[in-house]
């Protein structure tokens, strides 16, 4: 989904895929150099290192996690962290695009 956004939208461009939800939900292409909600924008390299270390630890301890929903959750966290790490290595920032008007943040899935 991130690659599609990068290839189809200009930086800062907004589209409204569901007109009825336009007041609340839009797609806006931005780069986020910080953490969640853009906090600490100057610490992108630190977040890259943290993502790799945390994913490594989660993979190391994965066998100890009871089967079921917890393993699925760990897999989703690892996927998100690795996706963001690849973004940071590729673009120097994380590609964010899901724009909620409430509370007014742009994030990624």
Short mmCIF file of N, CA and C in Angstrom, two decimals:
data_model
loop_
_atom_site.label_atom_id
_atom_site.label_comp_id
_atom_site.label_asym_id
_atom_site.label_seq_id
_atom_site.Cartn_x
_atom_site.Cartn_y
_atom_site.Cartn_z
N UNK A 1 0.82 -1.20 0.00
CA UNK A 1 0.00 0.00 0.00
C UNK A 1 0.86 1.26 0.00
N UNK A 2 1.99 1.22 0.73
CA UNK A 2 2.86 2.40 0.77
C UNK A 2 3.47 2.68 -0.60
N UNK A 3 3.92 1.63 -1.27
CA UNK A 3 4.52 1.82 -2.59
C UNK A 3 3.50 2.43 -3.56
N UNK A 4 2.27 1.98 -3.49
CA UNK A 4 1.21 2.52 -4.34
C UNK A 4 1.03 4.01 -4.08
N UNK A 5 1.04 4.41 -2.82
CA UNK A 5 0.90 5.83 -2.47
C UNK A 5 2.06 6.63 -3.05
N UNK A 6 3.29 6.14 -2.87
CA UNK A 6 4.47 6.85 -3.36
C UNK A 6 4.44 6.99 -4.87
N UNK A 7 3.98 5.95 -5.56
CA UNK A 7 3.97 5.97 -7.02
C UNK A 7 2.80 6.76 -7.61
N UNK A 8 1.69 6.87 -6.89
CA UNK A 8 0.49 7.48 -7.48
C UNK A 8 0.19 8.90 -7.01
N UNK A 9 0.73 9.31 -5.86
CA UNK A 9 0.42 10.64 -5.33
C UNK A 9 1.68 11.49 -5.25
N UNK A 10 1.49 12.79 -5.33
CA UNK A 10 2.56 13.73 -5.08
C UNK A 10 2.66 13.93 -3.57
N UNK A 11 3.86 14.24 -3.09
CA UNK A 11 4.04 14.52 -1.68
C UNK A 11 3.10 15.64 -1.25
N UNK A 12 2.32 15.40 -0.22
CA UNK A 12 1.36 16.38 0.28
C UNK A 12 -0.01 16.31 -0.37
N UNK A 13 -0.14 15.52 -1.43
CA UNK A 13 -1.42 15.40 -2.13
C UNK A 13 -2.44 14.65 -1.28
N UNK A 14 -3.69 15.09 -1.34
CA UNK A 14 -4.79 14.46 -0.61
C UNK A 14 -5.85 14.00 -1.59
N UNK A 15 -6.34 12.78 -1.36
CA UNK A 15 -7.49 12.28 -2.12
C UNK A 15 -8.56 11.85 -1.13
N UNK A 16 -9.79 11.84 -1.59
CA UNK A 16 -10.93 11.45 -0.75
C UNK A 16 -11.61 10.25 -1.40
N UNK A 17 -11.15 9.02 -1.07
CA UNK A 17 -11.66 7.83 -1.76
C UNK A 17 -13.12 7.51 -1.46
N UNK A 18 -13.61 7.94 -0.31
CA UNK A 18 -15.01 7.71 0.06
C UNK A 18 -15.61 9.08 0.36
N UNK A 19 -16.26 9.71 -0.62
CA UNK A 19 -16.75 11.08 -0.44
C UNK A 19 -17.58 11.29 0.83
N UNK A 20 -18.39 10.32 1.20
CA UNK A 20 -19.24 10.49 2.39
C UNK A 20 -18.40 10.59 3.67
N UNK A 21 -17.18 10.04 3.66
CA UNK A 21 -16.32 10.09 4.84
C UNK A 21 -15.29 11.22 4.76
N UNK A 22 -15.32 12.01 3.69
CA UNK A 22 -14.32 13.04 3.46
C UNK A 22 -14.11 13.99 4.64
N UNK A 23 -15.13 14.35 5.39
CA UNK A 23 -14.86 15.23 6.53
C UNK A 23 -13.99 14.57 7.61
N UNK A 24 -13.95 13.23 7.62
CA UNK A 24 -13.25 12.52 8.70
C UNK A 24 -12.06 11.71 8.22
N UNK A 25 -12.08 11.21 6.99
CA UNK A 25 -11.07 10.29 6.49
C UNK A 25 -10.63 10.67 5.09
N UNK A 26 -9.31 10.76 4.92
CA UNK A 26 -8.73 11.07 3.62
C UNK A 26 -7.42 10.30 3.48
N UNK A 27 -6.88 10.29 2.29
CA UNK A 27 -5.55 9.74 2.04
C UNK A 27 -4.65 10.94 1.72
N UNK A 28 -3.61 11.15 2.52
CA UNK A 28 -2.66 12.24 2.31
C UNK A 28 -1.25 11.66 2.39
N UNK A 29 -0.47 11.84 1.34
CA UNK A 29 0.89 11.30 1.29
C UNK A 29 1.86 12.26 1.96
N UNK A 30 2.50 11.78 3.03
CA UNK A 30 3.55 12.55 3.70
C UNK A 30 4.68 11.61 4.09
N UNK A 31 5.83 12.18 4.41
CA UNK A 31 6.94 11.45 5.01
C UNK A 31 7.02 11.84 6.47
N UNK A 32 7.14 10.85 7.35
CA UNK A 32 7.25 11.08 8.78
C UNK A 32 8.66 10.70 9.21
N UNK A 33 9.46 11.68 9.61
CA UNK A 33 10.84 11.40 10.03
C UNK A 33 10.92 11.00 11.49
N UNK A 34 9.83 11.17 12.23
CA UNK A 34 9.84 10.86 13.66
C UNK A 34 9.16 9.55 13.99
N UNK A 35 8.59 9.50 15.18
CA UNK A 35 7.87 8.31 15.63
C UNK A 35 6.38 8.54 15.42
N UNK A 36 5.57 7.84 16.18
CA UNK A 36 4.12 8.00 16.08
C UNK A 36 3.74 9.47 16.24
N UNK A 37 2.83 9.93 15.38
CA UNK A 37 2.33 11.30 15.40
C UNK A 37 3.42 12.33 15.13
N UNK A 38 4.57 11.89 14.57
CA UNK A 38 5.64 12.81 14.22
C UNK A 38 6.51 13.26 15.37
N UNK A 39 6.39 12.63 16.54
CA UNK A 39 7.21 13.02 17.68
C UNK A 39 8.69 12.73 17.40
N UNK A 40 9.55 13.58 17.90
CA UNK A 40 11.00 13.45 17.77
C UNK A 40 11.45 13.27 16.32
N UNK A 41 11.13 14.23 15.45
CA UNK A 41 11.45 14.08 14.03
C UNK A 41 12.94 13.98 13.74
N UNK A 42 13.79 14.43 14.64
CA UNK A 42 15.23 14.39 14.42
C UNK A 42 15.84 13.04 14.81
N UNK A 43 15.05 12.11 15.35
CA UNK A 43 15.57 10.85 15.87
C UNK A 43 15.27 9.66 14.95
N UNK A 44 15.14 9.87 13.67
CA UNK A 44 14.79 8.80 12.74
C UNK A 44 15.75 7.62 12.77
N UNK A 45 17.05 7.90 12.84
CA UNK A 45 18.04 6.82 12.88
C UNK A 45 17.89 5.98 14.15
N UNK A 46 17.57 6.64 15.25
CA UNK A 46 17.36 5.92 16.52
C UNK A 46 16.17 4.97 16.38
N UNK A 47 15.09 5.43 15.75
CA UNK A 47 13.91 4.58 15.57
C UNK A 47 14.21 3.41 14.63
N UNK A 48 15.05 3.62 13.65
CA UNK A 48 15.45 2.53 12.76
C UNK A 48 16.20 1.45 13.54
N UNK A 49 17.15 1.86 14.35
CA UNK A 49 17.92 0.90 15.16
C UNK A 49 17.02 0.20 16.15
N UNK A 50 16.15 0.95 16.82
CA UNK A 50 15.22 0.34 17.78
C UNK A 50 14.32 -0.69 17.10
N UNK A 51 13.82 -0.38 15.93
CA UNK A 51 12.94 -1.31 15.22
C UNK A 51 13.66 -2.62 14.94
N UNK A 52 14.89 -2.54 14.47
CA UNK A 52 15.64 -3.75 14.15
C UNK A 52 15.94 -4.56 15.41
N UNK A 53 16.34 -3.89 16.48
CA UNK A 53 16.64 -4.58 17.74
C UNK A 53 15.39 -5.23 18.32
N UNK A 54 14.29 -4.51 18.35
CA UNK A 54 13.05 -5.04 18.93
C UNK A 54 12.52 -6.21 18.09
N UNK A 55 12.55 -6.09 16.78
CA UNK A 55 12.09 -7.20 15.94
C UNK A 55 12.99 -8.41 16.15
N UNK A 56 14.29 -8.19 16.25
CA UNK A 56 15.21 -9.30 16.53
C UNK A 56 14.88 -9.99 17.84
N UNK A 57 14.60 -9.21 18.88
CA UNK A 57 14.24 -9.78 20.18
C UNK A 57 12.92 -10.54 20.10
N UNK A 58 11.94 -9.98 19.42
CA UNK A 58 10.65 -10.67 19.28
C UNK A 58 10.80 -11.99 18.52
N UNK A 59 11.62 -11.99 17.49
CA UNK A 59 11.84 -13.24 16.75
C UNK A 59 12.56 -14.26 17.63
N UNK A 60 13.53 -13.80 18.40
CA UNK A 60 14.28 -14.69 19.30
C UNK A 60 13.36 -15.35 20.32
N UNK A 61 12.42 -14.58 20.87
CA UNK A 61 11.53 -15.09 21.91
C UNK A 61 10.21 -15.65 21.36
N UNK A 62 10.05 -15.66 20.06
CA UNK A 62 8.78 -16.06 19.45
C UNK A 62 8.33 -17.45 19.89
N UNK A 63 9.24 -18.39 19.97
CA UNK A 63 8.89 -19.78 20.34
C UNK A 63 8.31 -19.86 21.75
N UNK A 64 8.64 -18.91 22.60
CA UNK A 64 8.14 -18.90 23.98
C UNK A 64 6.75 -18.28 24.10
N UNK A 65 6.29 -17.66 23.06
CA UNK A 65 4.97 -17.03 23.09
C UNK A 65 3.92 -18.11 22.86
N UNK A 66 2.89 -18.16 23.72
CA UNK A 66 1.86 -19.19 23.54
C UNK A 66 1.18 -19.05 22.17
N UNK A 67 0.87 -20.19 21.54
CA UNK A 67 0.17 -20.13 20.25
C UNK A 67 -1.16 -19.38 20.38
N UNK A 68 -1.55 -18.72 19.32
CA UNK A 68 -2.83 -18.02 19.32
C UNK A 68 -2.68 -16.57 18.98
N UNK A 69 -3.57 -15.78 19.56
CA UNK A 69 -3.67 -14.36 19.22
C UNK A 69 -2.40 -13.59 19.53
N UNK A 70 -1.68 -13.98 20.57
CA UNK A 70 -0.44 -13.28 20.92
C UNK A 70 0.60 -13.41 19.81
N UNK A 71 0.70 -14.58 19.23
CA UNK A 71 1.65 -14.76 18.13
C UNK A 71 1.24 -13.94 16.91
N UNK A 72 -0.05 -13.87 16.66
CA UNK A 72 -0.54 -13.06 15.55
C UNK A 72 -0.19 -11.59 15.80
N UNK A 73 -0.40 -11.13 17.03
CA UNK A 73 -0.09 -9.75 17.38
C UNK A 73 1.39 -9.46 17.20
N UNK A 74 2.25 -10.37 17.65
CA UNK A 74 3.69 -10.19 17.49
C UNK A 74 4.05 -10.14 16.00
N UNK A 75 3.43 -10.99 15.21
CA UNK A 75 3.68 -10.97 13.77
C UNK A 75 3.29 -9.64 13.13
N UNK A 76 2.16 -9.09 13.55
CA UNK A 76 1.72 -7.80 13.02
C UNK A 76 2.66 -6.67 13.44
N UNK A 77 3.10 -6.70 14.70
CA UNK A 77 4.05 -5.69 15.18
C UNK A 77 5.36 -5.78 14.40
N UNK A 78 5.85 -7.01 14.21
CA UNK A 78 7.10 -7.19 13.46
C UNK A 78 6.94 -6.71 12.02
N UNK A 79 5.82 -7.03 11.39
CA UNK A 79 5.58 -6.59 10.02
C UNK A 79 5.56 -5.08 9.90
N UNK A 80 4.88 -4.43 10.83
CA UNK A 80 4.83 -2.97 10.82
C UNK A 80 6.19 -2.34 11.06
N UNK A 81 6.92 -2.88 12.04
CA UNK A 81 8.24 -2.34 12.36
C UNK A 81 9.21 -2.54 11.20
N UNK A 82 9.18 -3.71 10.58
CA UNK A 82 10.07 -3.96 9.44
C UNK A 82 9.69 -3.11 8.24
N UNK A 83 8.39 -2.92 8.01
CA UNK A 83 7.95 -2.05 6.93
C UNK A 83 8.43 -0.62 7.13
N UNK A 84 8.34 -0.14 8.35
CA UNK A 84 8.82 1.21 8.66
C UNK A 84 10.34 1.30 8.54
N UNK A 85 11.05 0.23 8.94
CA UNK A 85 12.51 0.21 8.81
C UNK A 85 12.91 0.27 7.34
N UNK A 86 12.22 -0.49 6.50
CA UNK A 86 12.51 -0.45 5.06
C UNK A 86 12.24 0.95 4.50
N UNK A 87 11.15 1.58 4.94
CA UNK A 87 10.87 2.96 4.51
C UNK A 87 12.01 3.89 4.90
N UNK A 88 12.46 3.78 6.15
CA UNK A 88 13.54 4.67 6.62
C UNK A 88 14.81 4.46 5.81
N UNK A 89 15.11 3.20 5.47
CA UNK A 89 16.30 2.93 4.66
C UNK A 89 16.12 3.40 3.22
N UNK A 90 14.92 3.28 2.69
CA UNK A 90 14.65 3.63 1.29
C UNK A 90 14.45 5.13 1.09
N UNK A 91 13.62 5.74 1.94
CA UNK A 91 13.22 7.14 1.75
C UNK A 91 13.78 8.10 2.80
N UNK A 92 14.40 7.56 3.85
CA UNK A 92 14.89 8.41 4.93
C UNK A 92 13.80 8.81 5.90
N UNK A 93 12.60 8.26 5.73
CA UNK A 93 11.45 8.56 6.59
C UNK A 93 10.40 7.49 6.33
N UNK A 94 9.37 7.47 7.17
CA UNK A 94 8.28 6.51 7.02
C UNK A 94 7.19 7.14 6.16
N UNK A 95 6.67 6.37 5.21
CA UNK A 95 5.56 6.83 4.38
C UNK A 95 4.28 6.71 5.19
N UNK A 96 3.60 7.82 5.42
CA UNK A 96 2.31 7.84 6.11
C UNK A 96 1.26 8.35 5.14
N UNK A 97 0.03 7.86 5.28
CA UNK A 97 -0.99 8.29 4.31
C UNK A 97 -2.42 8.23 4.82
N UNK A 98 -2.71 7.55 5.89
CA UNK A 98 -4.09 7.50 6.38
C UNK A 98 -4.32 8.73 7.24
N UNK A 99 -5.19 9.60 6.79
CA UNK A 99 -5.38 10.91 7.40
C UNK A 99 -6.76 10.97 8.05
N UNK A 100 -6.75 10.95 9.36
CA UNK A 100 -7.99 11.06 10.14
C UNK A 100 -8.14 12.51 10.57
N UNK A 101 -9.29 13.08 10.33
CA UNK A 101 -9.54 14.45 10.79
C UNK A 101 -9.78 14.48 12.29
N UNK A 102 -10.07 13.34 12.86
CA UNK A 102 -10.25 13.24 14.31
C UNK A 102 -9.23 12.24 14.79
N UNK A 103 -8.19 12.58 15.43
CA UNK A 103 -7.74 13.85 15.96
C UNK A 103 -6.88 14.67 15.02
N UNK A 104 -6.83 14.31 13.75
CA UNK A 104 -6.07 15.12 12.80
C UNK A 104 -4.65 14.63 12.58
N UNK A 105 -4.45 13.32 12.62
CA UNK A 105 -3.12 12.75 12.41
C UNK A 105 -3.10 12.01 11.08
N UNK A 106 -1.89 11.80 10.56
CA UNK A 106 -1.70 10.99 9.36
C UNK A 106 -0.82 9.82 9.76
N UNK A 107 -1.26 8.61 9.47
CA UNK A 107 -0.51 7.42 9.89
C UNK A 107 -0.43 6.43 8.74
N UNK A 108 0.08 5.23 9.04
CA UNK A 108 0.13 4.19 8.01
C UNK A 108 -0.35 2.88 8.58
N UNK A 109 -0.71 2.00 7.67
CA UNK A 109 -1.18 0.67 8.07
C UNK A 109 -0.35 -0.36 7.33
#
